[in-house]
Tab-separated table of C-alpha atoms in Angstrom:
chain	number	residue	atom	x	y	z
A	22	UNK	CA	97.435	71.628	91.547
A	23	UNK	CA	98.506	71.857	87.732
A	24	UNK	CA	96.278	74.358	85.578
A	25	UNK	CA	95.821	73.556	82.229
A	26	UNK	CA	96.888	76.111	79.508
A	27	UNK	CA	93.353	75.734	77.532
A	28	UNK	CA	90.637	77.735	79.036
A	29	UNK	CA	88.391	81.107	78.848
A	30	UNK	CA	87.566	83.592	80.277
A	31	UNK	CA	85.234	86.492	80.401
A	32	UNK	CA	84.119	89.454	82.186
A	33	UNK	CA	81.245	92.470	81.402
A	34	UNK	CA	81.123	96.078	83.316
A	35	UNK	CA	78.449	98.177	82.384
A	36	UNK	CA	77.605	102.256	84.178
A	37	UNK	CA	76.433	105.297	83.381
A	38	UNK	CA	78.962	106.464	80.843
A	39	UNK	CA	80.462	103.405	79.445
A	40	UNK	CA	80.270	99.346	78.712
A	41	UNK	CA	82.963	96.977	78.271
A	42	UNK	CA	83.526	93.321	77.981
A	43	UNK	CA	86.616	91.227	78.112
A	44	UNK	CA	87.287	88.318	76.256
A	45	UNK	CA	90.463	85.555	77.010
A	46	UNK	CA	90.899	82.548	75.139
A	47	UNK	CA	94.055	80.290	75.489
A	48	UNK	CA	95.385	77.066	74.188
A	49	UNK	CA	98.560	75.890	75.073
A	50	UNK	CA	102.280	76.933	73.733
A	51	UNK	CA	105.558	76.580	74.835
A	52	UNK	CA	105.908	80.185	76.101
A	53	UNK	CA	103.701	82.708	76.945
A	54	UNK	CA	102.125	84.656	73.728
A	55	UNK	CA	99.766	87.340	74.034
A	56	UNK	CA	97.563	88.806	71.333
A	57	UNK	CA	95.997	91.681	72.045
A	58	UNK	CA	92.612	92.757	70.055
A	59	UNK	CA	92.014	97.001	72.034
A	60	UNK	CA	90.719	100.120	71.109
A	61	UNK	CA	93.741	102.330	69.215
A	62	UNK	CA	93.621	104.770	72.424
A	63	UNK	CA	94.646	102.199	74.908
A	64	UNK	CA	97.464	100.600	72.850
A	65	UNK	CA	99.602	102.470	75.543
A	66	UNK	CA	98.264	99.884	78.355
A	67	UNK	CA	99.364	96.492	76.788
A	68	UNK	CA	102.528	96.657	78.707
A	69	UNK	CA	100.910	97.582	82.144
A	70	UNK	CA	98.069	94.965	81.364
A	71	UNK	CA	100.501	92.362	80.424
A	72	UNK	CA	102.070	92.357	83.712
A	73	UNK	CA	99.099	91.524	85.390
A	74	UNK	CA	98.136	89.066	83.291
A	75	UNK	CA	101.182	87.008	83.804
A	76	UNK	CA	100.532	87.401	87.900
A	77	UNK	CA	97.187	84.648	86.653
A	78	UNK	CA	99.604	82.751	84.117
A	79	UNK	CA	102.678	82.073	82.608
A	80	UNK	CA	102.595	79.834	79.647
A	81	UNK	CA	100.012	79.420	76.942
A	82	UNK	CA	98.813	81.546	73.394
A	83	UNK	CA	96.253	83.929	74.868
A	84	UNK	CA	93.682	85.648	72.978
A	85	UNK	CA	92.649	88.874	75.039
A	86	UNK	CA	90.065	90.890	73.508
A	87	UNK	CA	87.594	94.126	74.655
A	88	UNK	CA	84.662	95.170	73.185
A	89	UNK	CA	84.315	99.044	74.549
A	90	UNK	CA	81.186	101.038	74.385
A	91	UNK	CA	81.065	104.735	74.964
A	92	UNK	CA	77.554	106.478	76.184
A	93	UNK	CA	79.320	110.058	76.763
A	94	UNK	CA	80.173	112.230	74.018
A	95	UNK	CA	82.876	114.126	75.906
A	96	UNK	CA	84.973	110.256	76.505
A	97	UNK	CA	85.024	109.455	72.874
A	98	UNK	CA	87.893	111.262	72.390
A	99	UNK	CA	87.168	112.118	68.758
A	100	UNK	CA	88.028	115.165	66.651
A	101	UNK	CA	86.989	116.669	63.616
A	102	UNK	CA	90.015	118.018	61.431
A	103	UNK	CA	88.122	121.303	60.810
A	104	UNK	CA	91.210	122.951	59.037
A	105	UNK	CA	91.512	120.441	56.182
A	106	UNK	CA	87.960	119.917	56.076
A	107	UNK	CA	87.730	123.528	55.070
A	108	UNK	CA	91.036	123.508	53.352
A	109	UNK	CA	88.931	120.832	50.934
A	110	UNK	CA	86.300	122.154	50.616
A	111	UNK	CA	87.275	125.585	49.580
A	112	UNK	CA	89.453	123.767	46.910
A	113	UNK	CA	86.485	122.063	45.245
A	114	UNK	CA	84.773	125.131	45.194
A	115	UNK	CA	87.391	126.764	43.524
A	116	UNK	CA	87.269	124.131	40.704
A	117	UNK	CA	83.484	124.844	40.567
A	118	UNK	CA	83.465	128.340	39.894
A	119	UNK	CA	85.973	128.035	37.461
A	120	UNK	CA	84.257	125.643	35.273
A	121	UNK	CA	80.832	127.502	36.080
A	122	UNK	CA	79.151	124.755	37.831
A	123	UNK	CA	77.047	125.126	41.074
A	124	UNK	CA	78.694	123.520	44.479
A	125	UNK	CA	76.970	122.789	47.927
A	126	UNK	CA	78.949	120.314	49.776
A	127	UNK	CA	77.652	116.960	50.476
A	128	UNK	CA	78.657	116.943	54.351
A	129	UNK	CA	77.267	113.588	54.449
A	130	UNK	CA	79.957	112.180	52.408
A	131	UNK	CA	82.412	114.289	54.127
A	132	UNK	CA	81.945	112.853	57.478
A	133	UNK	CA	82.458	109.260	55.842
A	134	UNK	CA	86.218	110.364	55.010
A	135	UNK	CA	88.053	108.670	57.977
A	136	UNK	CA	91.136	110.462	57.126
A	137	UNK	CA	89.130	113.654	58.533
A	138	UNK	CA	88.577	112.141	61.782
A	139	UNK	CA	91.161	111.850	64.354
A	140	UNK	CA	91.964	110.382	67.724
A	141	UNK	CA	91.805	113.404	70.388
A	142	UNK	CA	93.008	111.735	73.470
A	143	UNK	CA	96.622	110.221	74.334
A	144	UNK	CA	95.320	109.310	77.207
A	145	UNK	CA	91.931	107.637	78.697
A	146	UNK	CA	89.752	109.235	81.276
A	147	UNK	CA	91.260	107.945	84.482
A	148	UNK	CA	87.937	106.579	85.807
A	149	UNK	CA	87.316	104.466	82.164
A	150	UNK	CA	90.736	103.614	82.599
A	151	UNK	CA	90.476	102.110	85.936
A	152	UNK	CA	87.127	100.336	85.399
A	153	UNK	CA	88.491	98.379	82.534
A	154	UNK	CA	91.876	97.322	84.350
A	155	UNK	CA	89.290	96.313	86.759
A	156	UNK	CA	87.455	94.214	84.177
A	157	UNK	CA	90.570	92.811	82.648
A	158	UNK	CA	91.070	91.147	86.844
A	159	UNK	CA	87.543	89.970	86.668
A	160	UNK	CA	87.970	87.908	83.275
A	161	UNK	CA	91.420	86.774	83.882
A	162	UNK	CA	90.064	85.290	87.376
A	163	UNK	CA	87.166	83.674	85.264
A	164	UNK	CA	90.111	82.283	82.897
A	165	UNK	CA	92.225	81.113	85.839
A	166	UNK	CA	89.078	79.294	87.020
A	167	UNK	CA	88.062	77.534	83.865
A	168	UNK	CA	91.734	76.263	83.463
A	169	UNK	CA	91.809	75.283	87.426
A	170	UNK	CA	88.792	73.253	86.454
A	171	UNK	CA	90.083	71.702	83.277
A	172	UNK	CA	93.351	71.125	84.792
A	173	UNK	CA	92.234	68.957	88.000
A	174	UNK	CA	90.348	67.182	85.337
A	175	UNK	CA	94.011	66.483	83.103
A	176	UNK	CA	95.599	65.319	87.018
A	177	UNK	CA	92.897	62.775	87.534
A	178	UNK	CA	92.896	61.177	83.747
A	179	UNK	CA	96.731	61.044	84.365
A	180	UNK	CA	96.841	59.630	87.559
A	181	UNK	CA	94.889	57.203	86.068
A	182	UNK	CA	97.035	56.294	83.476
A	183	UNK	CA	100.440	56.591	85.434
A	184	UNK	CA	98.856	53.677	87.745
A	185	UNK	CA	98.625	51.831	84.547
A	186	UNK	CA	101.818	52.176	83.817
A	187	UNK	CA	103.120	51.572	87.098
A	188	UNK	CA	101.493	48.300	86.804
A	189	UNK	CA	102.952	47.489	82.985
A	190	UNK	CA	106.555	48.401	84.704
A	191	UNK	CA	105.822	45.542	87.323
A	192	UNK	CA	104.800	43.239	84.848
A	193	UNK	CA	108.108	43.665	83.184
A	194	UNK	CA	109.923	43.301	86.290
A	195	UNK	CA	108.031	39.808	86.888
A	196	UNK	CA	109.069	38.802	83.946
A	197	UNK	CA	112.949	39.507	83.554
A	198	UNK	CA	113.935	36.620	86.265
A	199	UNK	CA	112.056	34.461	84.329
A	200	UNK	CA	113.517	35.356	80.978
A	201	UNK	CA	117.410	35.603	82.117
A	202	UNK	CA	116.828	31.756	83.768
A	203	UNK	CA	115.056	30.592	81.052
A	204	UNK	CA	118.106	31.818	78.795
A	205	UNK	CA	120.529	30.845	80.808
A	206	UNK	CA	119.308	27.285	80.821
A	207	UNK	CA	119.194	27.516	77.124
A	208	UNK	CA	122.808	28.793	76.603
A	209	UNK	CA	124.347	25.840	79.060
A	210	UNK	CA	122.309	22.907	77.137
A	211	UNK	CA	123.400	24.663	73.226
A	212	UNK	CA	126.868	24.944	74.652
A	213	UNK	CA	126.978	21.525	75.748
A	214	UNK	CA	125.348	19.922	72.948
A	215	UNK	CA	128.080	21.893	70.335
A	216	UNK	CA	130.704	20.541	72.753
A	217	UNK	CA	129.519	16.928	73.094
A	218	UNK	CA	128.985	16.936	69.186
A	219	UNK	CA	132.642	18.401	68.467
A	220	UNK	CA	133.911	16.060	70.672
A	221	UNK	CA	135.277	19.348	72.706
A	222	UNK	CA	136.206	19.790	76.380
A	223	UNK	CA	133.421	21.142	78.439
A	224	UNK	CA	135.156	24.049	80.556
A	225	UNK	CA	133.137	25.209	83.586
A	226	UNK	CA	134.881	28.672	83.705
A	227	UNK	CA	134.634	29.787	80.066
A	228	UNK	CA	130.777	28.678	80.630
A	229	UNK	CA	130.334	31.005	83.982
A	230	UNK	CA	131.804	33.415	81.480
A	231	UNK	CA	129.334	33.416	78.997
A	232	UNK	CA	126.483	33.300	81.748
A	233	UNK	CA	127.881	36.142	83.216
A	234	UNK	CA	127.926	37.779	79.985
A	235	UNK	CA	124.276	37.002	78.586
A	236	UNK	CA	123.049	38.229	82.376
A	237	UNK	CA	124.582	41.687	81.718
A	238	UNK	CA	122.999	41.971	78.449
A	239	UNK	CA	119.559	41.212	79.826
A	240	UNK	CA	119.586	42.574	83.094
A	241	UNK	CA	117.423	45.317	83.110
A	242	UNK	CA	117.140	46.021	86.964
A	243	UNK	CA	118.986	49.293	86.549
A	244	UNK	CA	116.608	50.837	84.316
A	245	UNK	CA	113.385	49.049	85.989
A	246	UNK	CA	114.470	51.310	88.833
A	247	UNK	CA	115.058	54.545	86.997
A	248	UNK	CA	111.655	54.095	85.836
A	249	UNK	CA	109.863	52.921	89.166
A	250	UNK	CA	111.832	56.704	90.041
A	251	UNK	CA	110.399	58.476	87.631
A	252	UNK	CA	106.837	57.568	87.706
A	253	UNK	CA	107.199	58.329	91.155
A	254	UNK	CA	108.546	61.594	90.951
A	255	UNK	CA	105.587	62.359	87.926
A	256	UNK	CA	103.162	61.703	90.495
A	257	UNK	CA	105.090	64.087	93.082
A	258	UNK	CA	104.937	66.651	89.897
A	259	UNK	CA	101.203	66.180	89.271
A	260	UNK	CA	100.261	67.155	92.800
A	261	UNK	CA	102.276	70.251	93.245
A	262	UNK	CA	101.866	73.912	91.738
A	263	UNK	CA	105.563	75.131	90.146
A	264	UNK	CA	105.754	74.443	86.204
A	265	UNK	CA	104.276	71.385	85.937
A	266	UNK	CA	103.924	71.571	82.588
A	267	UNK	CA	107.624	71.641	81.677
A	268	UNK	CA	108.802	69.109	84.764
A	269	UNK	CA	106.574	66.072	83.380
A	270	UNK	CA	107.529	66.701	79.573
A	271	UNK	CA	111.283	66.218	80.894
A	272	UNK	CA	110.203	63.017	83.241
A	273	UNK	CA	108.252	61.463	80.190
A	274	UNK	CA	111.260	61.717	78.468
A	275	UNK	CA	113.272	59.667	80.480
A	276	UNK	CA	110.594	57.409	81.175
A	277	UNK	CA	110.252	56.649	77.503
A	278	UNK	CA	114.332	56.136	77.476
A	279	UNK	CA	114.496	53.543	80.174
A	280	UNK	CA	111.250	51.497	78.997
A	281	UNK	CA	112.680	51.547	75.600
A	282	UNK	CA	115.921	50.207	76.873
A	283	UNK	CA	114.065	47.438	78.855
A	284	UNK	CA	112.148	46.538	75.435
A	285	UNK	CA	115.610	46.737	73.238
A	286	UNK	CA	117.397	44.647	76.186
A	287	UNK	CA	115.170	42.058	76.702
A	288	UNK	CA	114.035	40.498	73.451
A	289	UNK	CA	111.128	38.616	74.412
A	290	UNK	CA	107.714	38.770	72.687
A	291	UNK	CA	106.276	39.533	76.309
A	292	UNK	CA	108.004	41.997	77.481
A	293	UNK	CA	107.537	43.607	74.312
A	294	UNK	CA	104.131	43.672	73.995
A	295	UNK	CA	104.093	45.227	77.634
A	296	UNK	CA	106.559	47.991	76.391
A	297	UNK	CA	104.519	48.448	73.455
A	298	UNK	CA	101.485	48.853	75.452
A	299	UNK	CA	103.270	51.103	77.729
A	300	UNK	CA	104.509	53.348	75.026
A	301	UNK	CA	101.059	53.788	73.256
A	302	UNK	CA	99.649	54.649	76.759
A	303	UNK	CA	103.068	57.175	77.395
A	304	UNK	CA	102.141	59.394	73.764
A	305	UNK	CA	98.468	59.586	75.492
A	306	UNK	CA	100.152	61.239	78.809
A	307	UNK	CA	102.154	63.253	76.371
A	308	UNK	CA	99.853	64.308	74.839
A	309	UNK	CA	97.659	65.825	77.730
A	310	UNK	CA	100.777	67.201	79.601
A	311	UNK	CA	100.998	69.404	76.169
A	312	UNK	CA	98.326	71.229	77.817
A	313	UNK	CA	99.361	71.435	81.664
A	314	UNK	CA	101.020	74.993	82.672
């Protein structure tokens, strides 16, 4: 079944030593575009993570985010540049003595310098490491689920109106006969009348002719049959799993072609209300497939 590209996801992990939650949003794009919101020290595990993100989706803008708490001091991973701490410091009290003024450093404002504070670990502990990998499956399950749901939601509103056009497509094909004799009938009587009034000789062949020709111009059973195909195959599309998405953009392409052509061919203020109706219904599909994986 389809999955829609619009969903979220979440999952929380809380022990002894540390807390973290994952966040996923998506909403639907041609490709698959991740944004990645992480603590600086586990920049080095977007590539590893990306991979298994992609095992739970492959098209879509996703937003994945983690809000990390530490409880152990020894995890943060956070040094104190001691040397040019110092190396400050000592400069400042250089300046003081020289102009005679008192100095006792305000370590307070010292520890607000971020440029004194540095990251300490390349690498996370293993066991934080593994836990949040772990919590990363967790909310992109929850994600996969909420766009399972929403998309089995987009298959049934389609369904719907893929009947409905089904139906407009068979209203067209009613109607054709009816328009090619009714056109017909009118060609042979204008013909005749011209020829009767000009005093010309009625020719049966030159007439089968210009039947013949007016039939190919309005004979739309080629493309009713194309469509009847397509709509088909769209339902064939909706009920199975491999890039749905992409397959019914393509088919509601062609779908739009050959009831366009029907409208264009036919010229009758029947048929093209019906082909109006069914394009104004067709942007609607389009606009939910936009969203299907």
């Amino acid at each position: 079944m389809p999955v829609s590209m619009t969903g979220f996801g979440r999952f929380e992990t809380t022990e002894d030593k540390w807390s973290h939650c994952w966040e996923i949003r998506s909403v639907n794009s041609r490709y698959l575009d991740l944004k990645w919101r992480l603590p600086g020290f586990l920049r080095g595990y977007e590539a590893r993570w990306e991979k298994l993100v992609r095992k739970y989706g492959s098209r879509g803008r996703v937003d994945i985010s983690l809000n990390l708490e530490v409880f152990s001091a020894e995890l943060m991973g956070i040094g104190l540049n001691k040397l040019q701490a110092e190396a400050m410091i000592n400069q400042v009290r250089e300046m003081a003595e020289a102009d005679g003024v008192a100095f006792t450093p305000d370590y307070n404002k010292l520890f607000g310098l971020s440029s004194l504070w540095r990251d300490a670990l390349s690498e996370p502990d293993p066991k934080l490491a593994a836990s949040i990998t772990a919590g990363l499956e967790g909310a992109l399950a929850n994600w996969r689920e909420s766009r399972e749901a929403e998309g089995a939601d987009l298959v049934k509103d389609l369904e719907e109106r893929f009947t409905l056009l089904k139906e407009y497509g068979e209203s067209v094909k009613i109607k054709v006969p009816e328009i090619l004799e009714a056109r017909r009938a009118a060609l042979i009587e204008r013909v005749a009348s011209m020829m009767e009034t000009l005093g010309a000789e009625y020719s049966e062949d030159r007439m089968i002719q210009e039947v013949a020709i007016l039939t190919d111009k309005l004979d739309v059973s080629e493309e009713a049959t194309r469509l009847d195909a397509h709509l088909d195959r769209i339902f064939e599309v909706l009920r199975s799993d491999n890039d749905a998405g992409k397959r019914l953009d393509f088919l509601l392409q062609e779908t739009f072609r050959e009831i366009n052509t029907c409208g264009n061919k036919c010229q009758d203020a029947e048929v093209s209300r019906v082909v109006v109706e069914f394009k104004a219904e067709l942007e609607k599909c389009r606009e939910q497939v936009q969203n299907i994986e």
